[in-house]
Amino acid sequence: MNQLGLGVAITGSGSATPAASLDNHRLSQIVETSDEWISARTGIRSRHLADAEQSLSDLATVASQQAIAMAGISPAEIDLIILATSSADDLFGTAGKIQAQLGALQAVAFDMTAACSGFIFGLVTASQFIRTGVYKNVLLIGADILSRWVDWSDRRTCILFGDGAGAVILQADERDRLLGFELRSDGTQNSSLQLAYEPQPQALLEGTTIAKGTYQPITMNGQDIYRFAVRKVPEVIEKALHRANLGVEQIDWLLLHQANQRILDAVAERLKIPPQKIISNLEKYGNTSAASIPLALDEAVREGKVKAGDIIASAGFGAGLSWGATIFEWGR
Ligand code: ACO
């Protein structure tokens, strides 16, 4: 797939979640729900939640430090930092704060937003800088604190989300391990899942009005998102596999955005991928949005499940609507 002769290797991973967790039993004291309902419909049993002392940049920095250590490089060698998030500490961008906290002072740093597809979109974006020969070492972070934006009185959404951060290091290499990808967007379905700004008109002077509003809690049509994910995710994985010139049987692991176990199982079934190849940790963390894929990847790597040379099919999907898949080989 790579025409330029410069390859990408993913050489380190890290992750961090807030210490405090909230299991389904305790959540049922906040909204009318039950452990049985949540675990049967989603597979989620608990989620970690950031308190007022914990910033997104702090979680992201811990995850990044672990990824940098695993890759065996120093922060000063990082050329680019991309933070995929929908819940930045600062709307002007949080990547710069992470750059400072890491001491990665040579790196250019910016945020990007593609909701729960953010990590996959970021992986492809980061790879372009390496493939063109511009940068050698890129830190890609997926991090979200969606608990800040959840309506904690809405049982249809508050049961789903948790907070966390995950990170990977991408490095230039002779052999390309990003074997194929496919990214998609469909803004016509944007209203199915939103964390939208609601303007409140404020008159400054006669004839001059500005919109002084705020972001409103997450709204979601759960059934639409469920159907969208189960239909569209297998398509992009098949397209990415085609680009990689690989068959589905050559995949070692299926690593999907950790939204709902039923979505993971349905996608695997459609692709005829056996259940033992599904990487899943959403039982402990819920849906951590842009963090979910690198968080699950890091756990699987540290458990010794994912090994160097393993082929991973990874797909993100969510608000936008956005969805995308990459096929990559882990490690070097
Ligand atoms: N506890 C108990 N009952 C509930 C709860 C709850 N937490 N939530 C909804 N219900 C009730 C509803 O009120 C409804 O009752 P009614 O029939 O009396 O009206 C009934 O359960 C069924 O509700 P549905 O919304 O139809 O439930 P569904 O089977 O669709 O499951 C769910 C809901 C789990 C959200 C499912 O639609 C889903 O997983 N969708 C995908 C959502 C998702 O993954 N989003 C994130 C992806 S994108 C991103 O990551 C940002």
PDB file of C-alpha atoms in Angstrom, residues 43-228:
ATOM      1  CA  GLY A  43     -21.077  -6.463  28.601  1.00  0.00           C
ATOM      2  CA  ILE A  44     -20.028  -3.507  30.781  1.00  0.00           C
ATOM      3  CA  ARG A  45     -19.739  -4.123  34.536  1.00  0.00           C
ATOM      4  CA  SER A  46     -17.712  -1.142  35.700  1.00  0.00           C
ATOM      5  CA  ARG A  47     -16.114   2.094  34.524  1.00  0.00           C
ATOM      6  CA  HIS A  48     -13.365   4.386  35.838  1.00  0.00           C
ATOM      7  CA  LEU A  49     -14.248   8.027  36.412  1.00  0.00           C
ATOM      8  CA  ALA A  50     -11.969  11.040  36.706  1.00  0.00           C
ATOM      9  CA  ASP A  51     -12.551  13.390  39.643  1.00  0.00           C
ATOM     10  CA  ALA A  52     -12.141  17.153  39.637  1.00  0.00           C
ATOM     11  CA  GLU A  53      -8.423  16.816  40.435  1.00  0.00           C
ATOM     12  CA  GLN A  54      -7.711  14.676  37.367  1.00  0.00           C
ATOM     13  CA  SER A  55      -7.120  16.312  34.040  1.00  0.00           C
ATOM     14  CA  LEU A  56      -7.100  14.742  30.603  1.00  0.00           C
ATOM     15  CA  SER A  57      -3.499  15.884  30.171  1.00  0.00           C
ATOM     16  CA  ASP A  58      -2.454  14.048  33.362  1.00  0.00           C
ATOM     17  CA  LEU A  59      -3.981  10.735  32.223  1.00  0.00           C
ATOM     18  CA  ALA A  60      -2.551  11.198  28.733  1.00  0.00           C
ATOM     19  CA  THR A  61       0.897  12.007  30.097  1.00  0.00           C
ATOM     20  CA  VAL A  62       1.057   8.798  32.178  1.00  0.00           C
ATOM     21  CA  ALA A  63      -0.055   6.691  29.178  1.00  0.00           C
ATOM     22  CA  SER A  64       2.489   8.468  26.971  1.00  0.00           C
ATOM     23  CA  GLN A  65       5.373   7.950  29.402  1.00  0.00           C
ATOM     24  CA  GLN A  66       4.700   4.199  29.381  1.00  0.00           C
ATOM     25  CA  ALA A  67       4.561   4.091  25.567  1.00  0.00           C
ATOM     26  CA  ILE A  68       7.782   6.093  25.258  1.00  0.00           C
ATOM     27  CA  ALA A  69       9.531   3.755  27.734  1.00  0.00           C
ATOM     28  CA  MET A  70       8.355   0.641  25.868  1.00  0.00           C
ATOM     29  CA  ALA A  71       9.590   2.068  22.561  1.00  0.00           C
ATOM     30  CA  GLY A  72      12.959   2.762  24.153  1.00  0.00           C
ATOM     31  CA  ILE A  73      13.206   6.381  23.053  1.00  0.00           C
ATOM     32  CA  SER A  74      13.453   9.625  24.996  1.00  0.00           C
ATOM     33  CA  PRO A  75      10.787  12.381  24.963  1.00  0.00           C
ATOM     34  CA  ALA A  76      13.301  14.676  23.276  1.00  0.00           C
ATOM     35  CA  GLU A  77      13.295  12.373  20.223  1.00  0.00           C
ATOM     36  CA  ILE A  78       9.563  12.778  19.569  1.00  0.00           C
ATOM     37  CA  ASP A  79       8.828  14.834  16.460  1.00  0.00           C
ATOM     38  CA  LEU A  80       5.036  14.965  16.613  1.00  0.00           C
ATOM     39  CA  ILE A  81       2.324  14.491  19.240  1.00  0.00           C
ATOM     40  CA  ILE A  82      -1.278  13.944  18.150  1.00  0.00           C
ATOM     41  CA  LEU A  83      -3.959  13.870  20.825  1.00  0.00           C
ATOM     42  CA  ALA A  84      -7.231  12.327  19.630  1.00  0.00           C
ATOM     43  CA  THR A  85      -9.941  13.520  21.991  1.00  0.00           C
ATOM     44  CA  SER A  86     -13.444  14.939  22.199  1.00  0.00           C
ATOM     45  CA  SER A  87     -13.048  16.160  25.774  1.00  0.00           C
ATOM     46  CA  ALA A  88      -9.947  18.352  25.825  1.00  0.00           C
ATOM     47  CA  ASP A  89      -9.128  20.219  29.028  1.00  0.00           C
ATOM     48  CA  ASP A  90      -8.861  23.308  26.840  1.00  0.00           C
ATOM     49  CA  LEU A  91     -10.727  23.875  23.573  1.00  0.00           C
ATOM     50  CA  PHE A  92      -7.627  25.605  22.216  1.00  0.00           C
ATOM     51  CA  GLY A  93      -5.914  22.235  22.506  1.00  0.00           C
ATOM     52  CA  THR A  94      -4.456  19.987  25.189  1.00  0.00           C
ATOM     53  CA  ALA A  95      -1.622  18.339  23.216  1.00  0.00           C
ATOM     54  CA  GLY A  96       0.680  21.272  24.003  1.00  0.00           C
ATOM     55  CA  LYS A  97       0.242  20.759  27.744  1.00  0.00           C
ATOM     56  CA  ILE A  98       1.130  17.074  27.327  1.00  0.00           C
ATOM     57  CA  GLN A  99       4.194  18.033  25.291  1.00  0.00           C
ATOM     58  CA  ALA A 100       5.340  20.255  28.173  1.00  0.00           C
ATOM     59  CA  GLN A 101       4.572  17.632  30.845  1.00  0.00           C
ATOM     60  CA  LEU A 102       6.565  15.017  28.924  1.00  0.00           C
ATOM     61  CA  GLY A 103       9.446  17.382  28.195  1.00  0.00           C
ATOM     62  CA  ALA A 104       9.047  16.526  24.494  1.00  0.00           C
ATOM     63  CA  LEU A 105      10.075  20.011  23.576  1.00  0.00           C
ATOM     64  CA  GLN A 106      11.139  19.275  19.984  1.00  0.00           C
ATOM     65  CA  ALA A 107       7.714  17.923  19.128  1.00  0.00           C
ATOM     66  CA  VAL A 108       4.941  19.772  17.361  1.00  0.00           C
ATOM     67  CA  ALA A 109       1.680  18.947  19.141  1.00  0.00           C
ATOM     68  CA  PHE A 110      -1.958  19.261  18.197  1.00  0.00           C
ATOM     69  CA  ASP A 111      -5.405  17.877  19.041  1.00  0.00           C
ATOM     70  CA  MET A 112      -7.701  16.149  16.593  1.00  0.00           C
ATOM     71  CA  THR A 113     -11.323  15.127  17.017  1.00  0.00           C
ATOM     72  CA  ALA A 114     -13.089  12.184  15.454  1.00  0.00           C
ATOM     73  CA  ALA A 115     -14.950  10.957  18.549  1.00  0.00           C
ATOM     74  CA  CYS A 116     -14.649   7.184  19.031  1.00  0.00           C
ATOM     75  CA  SER A 117     -12.872   6.860  15.676  1.00  0.00           C
ATOM     76  CA  GLY A 118     -10.219   9.330  16.846  1.00  0.00           C
ATOM     77  CA  PHE A 119      -7.474   6.797  17.525  1.00  0.00           C
ATOM     78  CA  ILE A 120      -7.856   5.085  14.117  1.00  0.00           C
ATOM     79  CA  PHE A 121      -8.044   8.422  12.279  1.00  0.00           C
ATOM     80  CA  GLY A 122      -5.001   9.521  14.308  1.00  0.00           C
ATOM     81  CA  LEU A 123      -3.061   6.366  13.436  1.00  0.00           C
ATOM     82  CA  VAL A 124      -3.552   7.008   9.741  1.00  0.00           C
ATOM     83  CA  THR A 125      -2.776  10.738  10.118  1.00  0.00           C
ATOM     84  CA  ALA A 126       0.405  10.051  12.103  1.00  0.00           C
ATOM     85  CA  SER A 127       1.527   7.474   9.535  1.00  0.00           C
ATOM     86  CA  GLN A 128       1.340   9.995   6.697  1.00  0.00           C
ATOM     87  CA  PHE A 129       3.983  12.173   8.368  1.00  0.00           C
ATOM     88  CA  ILE A 130       6.261   9.149   8.717  1.00  0.00           C
ATOM     89  CA  ARG A 131       5.662   7.855   5.204  1.00  0.00           C
ATOM     90  CA  THR A 132       6.514  11.208   3.654  1.00  0.00           C
ATOM     91  CA  GLY A 133       9.786  11.187   5.586  1.00  0.00           C
ATOM     92  CA  VAL A 134       8.937  14.357   7.526  1.00  0.00           C
ATOM     93  CA  TYR A 135       8.966  12.801  11.021  1.00  0.00           C
ATOM     94  CA  LYS A 136      10.567   9.697  12.505  1.00  0.00           C
ATOM     95  CA  ASN A 137       8.958   9.337  15.941  1.00  0.00           C
ATOM     96  CA  VAL A 138       5.304  10.132  16.573  1.00  0.00           C
ATOM     97  CA  LEU A 139       3.361   9.883  19.820  1.00  0.00           C
ATOM     98  CA  LEU A 140      -0.326   9.211  19.229  1.00  0.00           C
ATOM     99  CA  ILE A 141      -2.665   9.471  22.204  1.00  0.00           C
ATOM    100  CA  GLY A 142      -6.351   8.621  22.443  1.00  0.00           C
ATOM    101  CA  ALA A 143      -7.851  10.063  25.619  1.00  0.00           C
ATOM    102  CA  ASP A 144     -11.290  11.064  26.814  1.00  0.00           C
ATOM    103  CA  ILE A 145     -13.050  12.098  29.996  1.00  0.00           C
ATOM    104  CA  LEU A 146     -16.599  11.807  28.734  1.00  0.00           C
ATOM    105  CA  SER A 147     -17.960  11.614  32.298  1.00  0.00           C
ATOM    106  CA  ARG A 148     -17.733  15.424  32.149  1.00  0.00           C
ATOM    107  CA  TRP A 149     -20.279  15.427  29.326  1.00  0.00           C
ATOM    108  CA  VAL A 150     -22.593  12.559  30.202  1.00  0.00           C
ATOM    109  CA  ASP A 151     -26.132  13.298  31.380  1.00  0.00           C
ATOM    110  CA  TRP A 152     -26.007  11.374  34.659  1.00  0.00           C
ATOM    111  CA  SER A 153     -29.802  11.306  34.784  1.00  0.00           C
ATOM    112  CA  ASP A 154     -30.114   9.569  31.377  1.00  0.00           C
ATOM    113  CA  ARG A 155     -29.913   5.802  31.914  1.00  0.00           C
ATOM    114  CA  ARG A 156     -29.734   5.134  28.168  1.00  0.00           C
ATOM    115  CA  THR A 157     -26.308   6.801  27.916  1.00  0.00           C
ATOM    116  CA  CYS A 158     -24.710   7.158  31.365  1.00  0.00           C
ATOM    117  CA  ILE A 159     -24.280   3.384  31.723  1.00  0.00           C
ATOM    118  CA  LEU A 160     -21.995   3.251  28.688  1.00  0.00           C
ATOM    119  CA  PHE A 161     -19.115   5.636  29.191  1.00  0.00           C
ATOM    120  CA  GLY A 162     -15.895   5.655  31.208  1.00  0.00           C
ATOM    121  CA  ASP A 163     -12.689   7.704  31.289  1.00  0.00           C
ATOM    122  CA  GLY A 164      -9.167   6.789  30.233  1.00  0.00           C
ATOM    123  CA  ALA A 165      -6.145   7.336  28.047  1.00  0.00           C
ATOM    124  CA  GLY A 166      -4.021   5.158  25.798  1.00  0.00           C
ATOM    125  CA  ALA A 167      -0.959   5.940  23.730  1.00  0.00           C
ATOM    126  CA  VAL A 168       1.309   4.414  21.111  1.00  0.00           C
ATOM    127  CA  ILE A 169       4.640   5.327  19.558  1.00  0.00           C
ATOM    128  CA  LEU A 170       4.929   5.108  15.773  1.00  0.00           C
ATOM    129  CA  GLN A 171       8.424   4.996  14.307  1.00  0.00           C
ATOM    130  CA  ALA A 172       9.909   5.140  10.836  1.00  0.00           C
ATOM    131  CA  ASP A 173      11.148   1.739   9.742  1.00  0.00           C
ATOM    132  CA  GLU A 174      12.346   0.014   6.608  1.00  0.00           C
ATOM    133  CA  ARG A 175       9.396  -2.350   6.564  1.00  0.00           C
ATOM    134  CA  ASP A 176       5.865  -0.952   6.657  1.00  0.00           C
ATOM    135  CA  ARG A 177       3.606  -2.474   9.303  1.00  0.00           C
ATOM    136  CA  LEU A 178       0.563  -0.307   8.544  1.00  0.00           C
ATOM    137  CA  LEU A 179      -0.717  -2.754   6.008  1.00  0.00           C
ATOM    138  CA  GLY A 180      -4.024  -1.203   5.001  1.00  0.00           C
ATOM    139  CA  PHE A 181      -6.683   1.274   6.071  1.00  0.00           C
ATOM    140  CA  GLU A 182     -10.096   2.680   5.187  1.00  0.00           C
ATOM    141  CA  LEU A 183     -11.655   5.786   6.759  1.00  0.00           C
ATOM    142  CA  ARG A 184     -15.252   6.945   6.326  1.00  0.00           C
ATOM    143  CA  SER A 185     -17.586   9.762   7.424  1.00  0.00           C
ATOM    144  CA  ASP A 186     -21.314  10.350   7.084  1.00  0.00           C
ATOM    145  CA  GLY A 187     -22.398  13.734   8.373  1.00  0.00           C
ATOM    146  CA  THR A 188     -25.979  13.152   7.237  1.00  0.00           C
ATOM    147  CA  GLN A 189     -26.384  11.015  10.379  1.00  0.00           C
ATOM    148  CA  ASN A 190     -24.642  13.526  12.650  1.00  0.00           C
ATOM    149  CA  SER A 191     -27.666  13.965  14.912  1.00  0.00           C
ATOM    150  CA  SER A 192     -27.578  10.275  16.000  1.00  0.00           C
ATOM    151  CA  LEU A 193     -24.766  10.977  18.476  1.00  0.00           C
ATOM    152  CA  GLN A 194     -23.823  14.447  19.634  1.00  0.00           C
ATOM    153  CA  LEU A 195     -22.049  16.499  22.231  1.00  0.00           C
ATOM    154  CA  ALA A 196     -23.288  19.723  20.731  1.00  0.00           C
ATOM    155  CA  TYR A 197     -22.801  23.388  21.494  1.00  0.00           C
ATOM    156  CA  GLU A 198     -26.057  25.141  22.252  1.00  0.00           C
ATOM    157  CA  PRO A 199     -25.938  28.854  21.539  1.00  0.00           C
ATOM    158  CA  GLN A 200     -27.686  31.333  23.814  1.00  0.00           C
ATOM    159  CA  PRO A 201     -28.013  34.705  22.125  1.00  0.00           C
ATOM    160  CA  GLN A 202     -26.548  37.605  24.070  1.00  0.00           C
ATOM    161  CA  ALA A 203     -26.938  41.145  22.769  1.00  0.00           C
ATOM    162  CA  LEU A 204     -23.728  43.164  23.122  1.00  0.00           C
ATOM    163  CA  LEU A 205     -25.066  46.278  21.437  1.00  0.00           C
ATOM    164  CA  GLU A 206     -28.074  47.026  19.340  1.00  0.00           C
ATOM    165  CA  GLY A 207     -27.542  45.072  16.122  1.00  0.00           C
ATOM    166  CA  THR A 208     -24.658  42.990  17.565  1.00  0.00           C
ATOM    167  CA  THR A 209     -25.537  39.656  19.100  1.00  0.00           C
ATOM    168  CA  ILE A 210     -23.165  36.820  19.962  1.00  0.00           C
ATOM    169  CA  ALA A 211     -23.856  33.235  21.031  1.00  0.00           C
ATOM    170  CA  LYS A 212     -22.815  32.739  24.631  1.00  0.00           C
ATOM    171  CA  GLY A 213     -23.830  29.153  25.226  1.00  0.00           C
ATOM    172  CA  THR A 214     -22.211  25.938  26.329  1.00  0.00           C
ATOM    173  CA  TYR A 215     -21.879  22.322  25.259  1.00  0.00           C
ATOM    174  CA  GLN A 216     -24.832  20.134  26.128  1.00  0.00           C
ATOM    175  CA  PRO A 217     -24.586  16.570  27.488  1.00  0.00           C
ATOM    176  CA  ILE A 218     -24.236  13.629  25.107  1.00  0.00           C
ATOM    177  CA  THR A 219     -27.369  12.639  23.195  1.00  0.00           C
ATOM    178  CA  MET A 220     -27.557   9.327  21.378  1.00  0.00           C
ATOM    179  CA  ASN A 221     -29.987   7.209  19.425  1.00  0.00           C
ATOM    180  CA  GLY A 222     -28.642   3.877  20.711  1.00  0.00           C
ATOM    181  CA  GLN A 223     -30.404   1.628  18.236  1.00  0.00           C
ATOM    182  CA  ASP A 224     -29.287   3.700  15.227  1.00  0.00           C
ATOM    183  CA  ILE A 225     -25.683   3.610  16.447  1.00  0.00           C
ATOM    184  CA  TYR A 226     -25.884  -0.115  17.102  1.00  0.00           C
ATOM    185  CA  ARG A 227     -27.202  -0.845  13.592  1.00  0.00           C
ATOM    186  CA  PHE A 228     -24.682   1.542  12.008  1.00  0.00           C
TER     187      PHE A 228
END
